[in-house]
Amino acid sequence: MSIESDLRKDGITVVAPLDTLNVNTIARDVAEKLCKAFPNQHFIFQNLFIALSRIPMYIADIPEGFAEATYFYKNSSMYFKQGLKLDEMEIFAVHEFIHYLQEIKDKKGRLLRLGLCDFDDIKACGMGLNEGAVQLMASKANNSEEEIVKYYGISLPTTSPSYYPVLCNLVKQMAYVAGEESLYDSTFYGSDKFKETFSNLCGLDNFLKIQSNLDKIMETEEKAIKLNNKLMSDNCEGMKAQKVAKKIEKCKDKIKNLFFETQNLIYSSYFNMQFSKISTTADIDEYRLKLYNYKNYMGISDNYSNFNEFYINKMMDLDNKYENIMNNTDLAVVSHSKIARFFRKIRSILSATVELKK
């Protein structure tokens, strides 16, 4: 199959090549952003600029709902949506240039790995994680400010409100647990550093489940986009339109459920595993602060109280742990301190509220 056929399969039609002046301008801008945003990667500006400026770039017709820029690994070329201004191309190019930097191919040009995503003969594994990480890093390079957005009934903080906001939020939660530098290293160079770090902190099975959920979220979002484009087409009316709209709603519900399932697994697996490692009062203080700050990364919705319940239970457990340490005992004693009684009362109120809502 030709490159043109592959592009048409994705709905991309080439209009014209981008002129050399604009190619160099975009390459220079992206190289400067990456060098500044990721100093620990030790990029050399001149080498990065030369590499990026040699990528063939084109103006193309790209379907609505898809990215304004696309890096096509089969011919190592970049395609920008027709109508974009130069400053818009510079912003969208960051994400796609990271894809260029992270790809690993065999001698025949077959893609083996793309950052956090592995390719085999059956399917790609980790694409959702990789796309979320790349967009998170692109937003960092573009100095995008964080804001609260609402998608699929979920209110969440993100620096990427228009592109992969759900994936970006969950990947940032993972990075809060495992560290941003390990995420950057694995995303740029395809190392297992992030996977190993996260797995050591949260368990390998939990990492694999989270990775799988992120893939499902990405696949379902792409399905929803295609259905929405179908709904907007001229020949989608009446009962046909109702059926398509119903399928879109099912996709949204699935994404929402996957989001909260994944979020719950990230924080519970991490904080449960780390709790067993507490041995000093300093460990308790560090644990308490990290658990408290986790709320700044989370997505929430109406009737979502999982984290509040988890937080209260962990505060009670920490109070017990503190007494055990101070008493120099390994016995699990029941604390009757004021703080423990306070959290028990709060938990009973929440439980009563949940019962009333049923």
JSON list of N, CA, C and O in Angstrom, two decimals, residues 11-13 15-16 18 58-70 78-86 88-89 92 96 163 229:
[
{"chain": "A", "resi": 11, "resn": "GLY", "atom": "N", "xyz": [-7.88, 9.77, 6.45]},
{"chain": "A", "resi": 11, "resn": "GLY", "atom": "CA", "xyz": [-8.62, 10.98, 6.07]},
{"chain": "A", "resi": 11, "resn": "GLY", "atom": "C", "xyz": [-7.75, 12.16, 5.74]},
{"chain": "A", "resi": 11, "resn": "GLY", "atom": "O", "xyz": [-8.24, 13.30, 5.68]},
{"chain": "A", "resi": 12, "resn": "ILE", "atom": "N", "xyz": [-6.44, 11.93, 5.51]},
{"chain": "A", "resi": 12, "resn": "ILE", "atom": "CA", "xyz": [-5.51, 13.03, 5.25]},
{"chain": "A", "resi": 12, "resn": "ILE", "atom": "C", "xyz": [-5.22, 13.13, 3.75]},
{"chain": "A", "resi": 12, "resn": "ILE", "atom": "O", "xyz": [-4.85, 12.15, 3.11]},
{"chain": "A", "resi": 13, "resn": "THR", "atom": "N", "xyz": [-5.39, 14.34, 3.21]},
{"chain": "A", "resi": 13, "resn": "THR", "atom": "CA", "xyz": [-5.10, 14.59, 1.80]},
{"chain": "A", "resi": 13, "resn": "THR", "atom": "C", "xyz": [-4.09, 15.73, 1.70]},
{"chain": "A", "resi": 13, "resn": "THR", "atom": "O", "xyz": [-4.33, 16.83, 2.20]},
{"chain": "A", "resi": 15, "resn": "VAL", "atom": "N", "xyz": [-2.11, 18.83, 0.41]},
{"chain": "A", "resi": 15, "resn": "VAL", "atom": "CA", "xyz": [-2.44, 19.99, -0.41]},
{"chain": "A", "resi": 15, "resn": "VAL", "atom": "C", "xyz": [-1.18, 20.54, -1.07]},
{"chain": "A", "resi": 15, "resn": "VAL", "atom": "O", "xyz": [-1.14, 20.76, -2.28]},
{"chain": "A", "resi": 16, "resn": "ALA", "atom": "N", "xyz": [-0.13, 20.77, -0.25]},
{"chain": "A", "resi": 16, "resn": "ALA", "atom": "CA", "xyz": [1.11, 21.34, -0.79]},
{"chain": "A", "resi": 16, "resn": "ALA", "atom": "C", "xyz": [2.23, 21.20, 0.24]},
{"chain": "A", "resi": 16, "resn": "ALA", "atom": "O", "xyz": [1.96, 21.14, 1.44]},
{"chain": "A", "resi": 18, "resn": "LEU", "atom": "N", "xyz": [5.22, 22.50, 2.66]},
{"chain": "A", "resi": 18, "resn": "LEU", "atom": "CA", "xyz": [5.46, 23.75, 3.39]},
{"chain": "A", "resi": 18, "resn": "LEU", "atom": "C", "xyz": [6.78, 24.33, 2.91]},
{"chain": "A", "resi": 18, "resn": "LEU", "atom": "O", "xyz": [7.75, 23.59, 2.70]},
{"chain": "A", "resi": 58, "resn": "TYR", "atom": "N", "xyz": [4.12, 19.28, 5.31]},
{"chain": "A", "resi": 58, "resn": "TYR", "atom": "CA", "xyz": [3.11, 19.53, 4.29]},
{"chain": "A", "resi": 58, "resn": "TYR", "atom": "C", "xyz": [1.86, 20.19, 4.90]},
{"chain": "A", "resi": 58, "resn": "TYR", "atom": "O", "xyz": [1.57, 20.01, 6.08]},
{"chain": "A", "resi": 59, "resn": "ILE", "atom": "N", "xyz": [1.16, 20.92, 4.03]},
{"chain": "A", "resi": 59, "resn": "ILE", "atom": "CA", "xyz": [-0.19, 21.39, 4.36]},
{"chain": "A", "resi": 59, "resn": "ILE", "atom": "C", "xyz": [-1.16, 20.33, 3.85]},
{"chain": "A", "resi": 59, "resn": "ILE", "atom": "O", "xyz": [-0.99, 19.81, 2.74]},
{"chain": "A", "resi": 60, "resn": "ALA", "atom": "N", "xyz": [-2.17, 20.00, 4.65]},
{"chain": "A", "resi": 60, "resn": "ALA", "atom": "CA", "xyz": [-3.08, 18.91, 4.26]},
{"chain": "A", "resi": 60, "resn": "ALA", "atom": "C", "xyz": [-4.49, 19.16, 4.77]},
{"chain": "A", "resi": 60, "resn": "ALA", "atom": "O", "xyz": [-4.71, 19.92, 5.71]},
{"chain": "A", "resi": 61, "resn": "ASP", "atom": "N", "xyz": [-5.44, 18.51, 4.11]},
{"chain": "A", "resi": 61, "resn": "ASP", "atom": "CA", "xyz": [-6.82, 18.46, 4.62]},
{"chain": "A", "resi": 61, "resn": "ASP", "atom": "C", "xyz": [-6.88, 17.34, 5.65]},
{"chain": "A", "resi": 61, "resn": "ASP", "atom": "O", "xyz": [-6.54, 16.19, 5.35]},
{"chain": "A", "resi": 62, "resn": "ILE", "atom": "N", "xyz": [-7.29, 17.68, 6.88]},
{"chain": "A", "resi": 62, "resn": "ILE", "atom": "CA", "xyz": [-7.39, 16.72, 7.97]},
{"chain": "A", "resi": 62, "resn": "ILE", "atom": "C", "xyz": [-8.81, 16.77, 8.53]},
{"chain": "A", "resi": 62, "resn": "ILE", "atom": "O", "xyz": [-9.36, 17.85, 8.73]},
{"chain": "A", "resi": 63, "resn": "PRO", "atom": "N", "xyz": [-9.44, 15.62, 8.79]},
{"chain": "A", "resi": 63, "resn": "PRO", "atom": "CA", "xyz": [-10.83, 15.59, 9.26]},
{"chain": "A", "resi": 63, "resn": "PRO", "atom": "C", "xyz": [-11.04, 16.35, 10.56]},
{"chain": "A", "resi": 63, "resn": "PRO", "atom": "O", "xyz": [-10.13, 16.45, 11.40]},
{"chain": "A", "resi": 64, "resn": "GLU", "atom": "N", "xyz": [-12.23, 16.90, 10.74]},
{"chain": "A", "resi": 64, "resn": "GLU", "atom": "CA", "xyz": [-12.59, 17.59, 11.97]},
{"chain": "A", "resi": 64, "resn": "GLU", "atom": "C", "xyz": [-12.56, 16.63, 13.15]},
{"chain": "A", "resi": 64, "resn": "GLU", "atom": "O", "xyz": [-12.91, 15.45, 13.01]},
{"chain": "A", "resi": 65, "resn": "GLY", "atom": "N", "xyz": [-12.11, 17.15, 14.28]},
{"chain": "A", "resi": 65, "resn": "GLY", "atom": "CA", "xyz": [-12.07, 16.32, 15.48]},
{"chain": "A", "resi": 65, "resn": "GLY", "atom": "C", "xyz": [-10.74, 15.64, 15.70]},
{"chain": "A", "resi": 65, "resn": "GLY", "atom": "O", "xyz": [-10.48, 15.12, 16.78]},
{"chain": "A", "resi": 66, "resn": "PHE", "atom": "N", "xyz": [-9.89, 15.63, 14.67]},
{"chain": "A", "resi": 66, "resn": "PHE", "atom": "CA", "xyz": [-8.57, 15.03, 14.79]},
{"chain": "A", "resi": 66, "resn": "PHE", "atom": "C", "xyz": [-7.51, 16.12, 14.98]},
{"chain": "A", "resi": 66, "resn": "PHE", "atom": "O", "xyz": [-7.79, 17.31, 14.85]},
{"chain": "A", "resi": 67, "resn": "ALA", "atom": "N", "xyz": [-6.30, 15.72, 15.27]},
{"chain": "A", "resi": 67, "resn": "ALA", "atom": "CA", "xyz": [-5.24, 16.69, 15.58]},
{"chain": "A", "resi": 67, "resn": "ALA", "atom": "C", "xyz": [-4.97, 17.62, 14.40]},
{"chain": "A", "resi": 67, "resn": "ALA", "atom": "O", "xyz": [-5.10, 17.23, 13.23]},
{"chain": "A", "resi": 68, "resn": "GLU", "atom": "N", "xyz": [-4.59, 18.85, 14.74]},
{"chain": "A", "resi": 68, "resn": "GLU", "atom": "CA", "xyz": [-4.28, 19.85, 13.71]},
{"chain": "A", "resi": 68, "resn": "GLU", "atom": "C", "xyz": [-2.93, 19.58, 13.05]},
{"chain": "A", "resi": 68, "resn": "GLU", "atom": "O", "xyz": [-2.62, 20.15, 12.01]},
{"chain": "A", "resi": 69, "resn": "ALA", "atom": "N", "xyz": [-2.15, 18.73, 13.65]},
{"chain": "A", "resi": 69, "resn": "ALA", "atom": "CA", "xyz": [-0.87, 18.32, 13.06]},
{"chain": "A", "resi": 69, "resn": "ALA", "atom": "C", "xyz": [-0.68, 16.83, 13.30]},
{"chain": "A", "resi": 69, "resn": "ALA", "atom": "O", "xyz": [-1.09, 16.30, 14.33]},
{"chain": "A", "resi": 70, "resn": "THR", "atom": "N", "xyz": [-0.06, 16.16, 12.33]},
{"chain": "A", "resi": 70, "resn": "THR", "atom": "CA", "xyz": [0.15, 14.71, 12.43]},
{"chain": "A", "resi": 70, "resn": "THR", "atom": "C", "xyz": [1.53, 14.34, 11.93]},
{"chain": "A", "resi": 70, "resn": "THR", "atom": "O", "xyz": [1.94, 14.76, 10.84]},
{"chain": "A", "resi": 78, "resn": "MET", "atom": "N", "xyz": [5.63, 15.35, 8.37]},
{"chain": "A", "resi": 78, "resn": "MET", "atom": "CA", "xyz": [4.70, 16.10, 9.20]},
{"chain": "A", "resi": 78, "resn": "MET", "atom": "C", "xyz": [3.61, 16.73, 8.33]},
{"chain": "A", "resi": 78, "resn": "MET", "atom": "O", "xyz": [3.89, 17.26, 7.26]},
{"chain": "A", "resi": 79, "resn": "TYR", "atom": "N", "xyz": [2.35, 16.66, 8.81]},
{"chain": "A", "resi": 79, "resn": "TYR", "atom": "CA", "xyz": [1.23, 17.23, 8.07]},
{"chain": "A", "resi": 79, "resn": "TYR", "atom": "C", "xyz": [0.46, 18.20, 8.96]},
{"chain": "A", "resi": 79, "resn": "TYR", "atom": "O", "xyz": [0.04, 17.83, 10.06]},
{"chain": "A", "resi": 80, "resn": "PHE", "atom": "N", "xyz": [0.30, 19.43, 8.47]},
{"chain": "A", "resi": 80, "resn": "PHE", "atom": "CA", "xyz": [-0.43, 20.46, 9.20]},
{"chain": "A", "resi": 80, "resn": "PHE", "atom": "C", "xyz": [-1.77, 20.71, 8.54]},
{"chain": "A", "resi": 80, "resn": "PHE", "atom": "O", "xyz": [-1.88, 20.73, 7.31]},
{"chain": "A", "resi": 81, "resn": "LYS", "atom": "N", "xyz": [-2.78, 20.91, 9.36]},
{"chain": "A", "resi": 81, "resn": "LYS", "atom": "CA", "xyz": [-4.13, 21.15, 8.84]},
{"chain": "A", "resi": 81, "resn": "LYS", "atom": "C", "xyz": [-4.18, 22.46, 8.07]},
{"chain": "A", "resi": 81, "resn": "LYS", "atom": "O", "xyz": [-3.66, 23.48, 8.51]},
{"chain": "A", "resi": 82, "resn": "GLN", "atom": "N", "xyz": [-4.81, 22.42, 6.92]},
{"chain": "A", "resi": 82, "resn": "GLN", "atom": "CA", "xyz": [-4.91, 23.60, 6.08]},
{"chain": "A", "resi": 82, "resn": "GLN", "atom": "C", "xyz": [-5.65, 24.72, 6.81]},
{"chain": "A", "resi": 82, "resn": "GLN", "atom": "O", "xyz": [-6.67, 24.49, 7.46]},
{"chain": "A", "resi": 83, "resn": "GLY", "atom": "N", "xyz": [-5.13, 25.94, 6.72]},
{"chain": "A", "resi": 83, "resn": "GLY", "atom": "CA", "xyz": [-5.76, 27.09, 7.36]},
{"chain": "A", "resi": 83, "resn": "GLY", "atom": "C", "xyz": [-5.09, 27.55, 8.63]},
{"chain": "A", "resi": 83, "resn": "GLY", "atom": "O", "xyz": [-5.42, 28.61, 9.17]},
{"chain": "A", "resi": 84, "resn": "LEU", "atom": "N", "xyz": [-4.14, 26.75, 9.15]},
{"chain": "A", "resi": 84, "resn": "LEU", "atom": "CA", "xyz": [-3.44, 27.14, 10.37]},
{"chain": "A", "resi": 84, "resn": "LEU", "atom": "C", "xyz": [-2.46, 28.27, 10.10]},
{"chain": "A", "resi": 84, "resn": "LEU", "atom": "O", "xyz": [-1.81, 28.32, 9.07]},
{"chain": "A", "resi": 85, "resn": "LYS", "atom": "N", "xyz": [-2.36, 29.18, 11.07]},
{"chain": "A", "resi": 85, "resn": "LYS", "atom": "CA", "xyz": [-1.35, 30.23, 11.01]},
{"chain": "A", "resi": 85, "resn": "LYS", "atom": "C", "xyz": [-0.02, 29.66, 11.50]},
{"chain": "A", "resi": 85, "resn": "LYS", "atom": "O", "xyz": [0.03, 28.63, 12.16]},
{"chain": "A", "resi": 86, "resn": "LEU", "atom": "N", "xyz": [1.07, 30.37, 11.20]},
{"chain": "A", "resi": 86, "resn": "LEU", "atom": "CA", "xyz": [2.40, 29.88, 11.56]},
{"chain": "A", "resi": 86, "resn": "LEU", "atom": "C", "xyz": [2.55, 29.68, 13.06]},
{"chain": "A", "resi": 86, "resn": "LEU", "atom": "O", "xyz": [3.10, 28.66, 13.50]},
{"chain": "A", "resi": 88, "resn": "GLU", "atom": "N", "xyz": [0.28, 28.97, 15.18]},
{"chain": "A", "resi": 88, "resn": "GLU", "atom": "CA", "xyz": [-0.50, 27.79, 15.56]},
{"chain": "A", "resi": 88, "resn": "GLU", "atom": "C", "xyz": [0.26, 26.52, 15.19]},
{"chain": "A", "resi": 88, "resn": "GLU", "atom": "O", "xyz": [0.27, 25.54, 15.96]},
{"chain": "A", "resi": 89, "resn": "MET", "atom": "N", "xyz": [0.91, 26.52, 14.04]},
{"chain": "A", "resi": 89, "resn": "MET", "atom": "CA", "xyz": [1.71, 25.36, 13.64]},
{"chain": "A", "resi": 89, "resn": "MET", "atom": "C", "xyz": [2.82, 25.11, 14.64]},
{"chain": "A", "resi": 89, "resn": "MET", "atom": "O", "xyz": [3.13, 23.95, 14.97]},
{"chain": "A", "resi": 92, "resn": "PHE", "atom": "N", "xyz": [1.27, 23.28, 17.70]},
{"chain": "A", "resi": 92, "resn": "PHE", "atom": "CA", "xyz": [0.87, 21.90, 17.44]},
{"chain": "A", "resi": 92, "resn": "PHE", "atom": "C", "xyz": [2.05, 21.01, 17.05]},
{"chain": "A", "resi": 92, "resn": "PHE", "atom": "O", "xyz": [2.01, 19.80, 17.25]},
{"chain": "A", "resi": 96, "resn": "GLU", "atom": "N", "xyz": [4.00, 16.57, 17.84]},
{"chain": "A", "resi": 96, "resn": "GLU", "atom": "CA", "xyz": [4.38, 15.66, 16.76]},
{"chain": "A", "resi": 96, "resn": "GLU", "atom": "C", "xyz": [5.89, 15.50, 16.64]},
{"chain": "A", "resi": 96, "resn": "GLU", "atom": "O", "xyz": [6.38, 14.42, 16.29]},
{"chain": "A", "resi": 163, "resn": "TYR", "atom": "N", "xyz": [-6.85, 18.91, 23.98]},
{"chain": "A", "resi": 163, "resn": "TYR", "atom": "CA", "xyz": [-6.28, 17.69, 23.42]},
{"chain": "A", "resi": 163, "resn": "TYR", "atom": "C", "xyz": [-5.94, 16.69, 24.52]},
{"chain": "A", "resi": 163, "resn": "TYR", "atom": "O", "xyz": [-5.13, 16.98, 25.39]},
{"chain": "A", "resi": 229, "resn": "ASN", "atom": "N", "xyz": [-18.65, 12.92, 14.03]},
{"chain": "A", "resi": 229, "resn": "ASN", "atom": "CA", "xyz": [-18.52, 13.36, 12.63]},
{"chain": "A", "resi": 229, "resn": "ASN", "atom": "C", "xyz": [-19.64, 12.77, 11.78]},
{"chain": "A", "resi": 229, "resn": "ASN", "atom": "O", "xyz": [-20.17, 13.44, 10.88]}
]
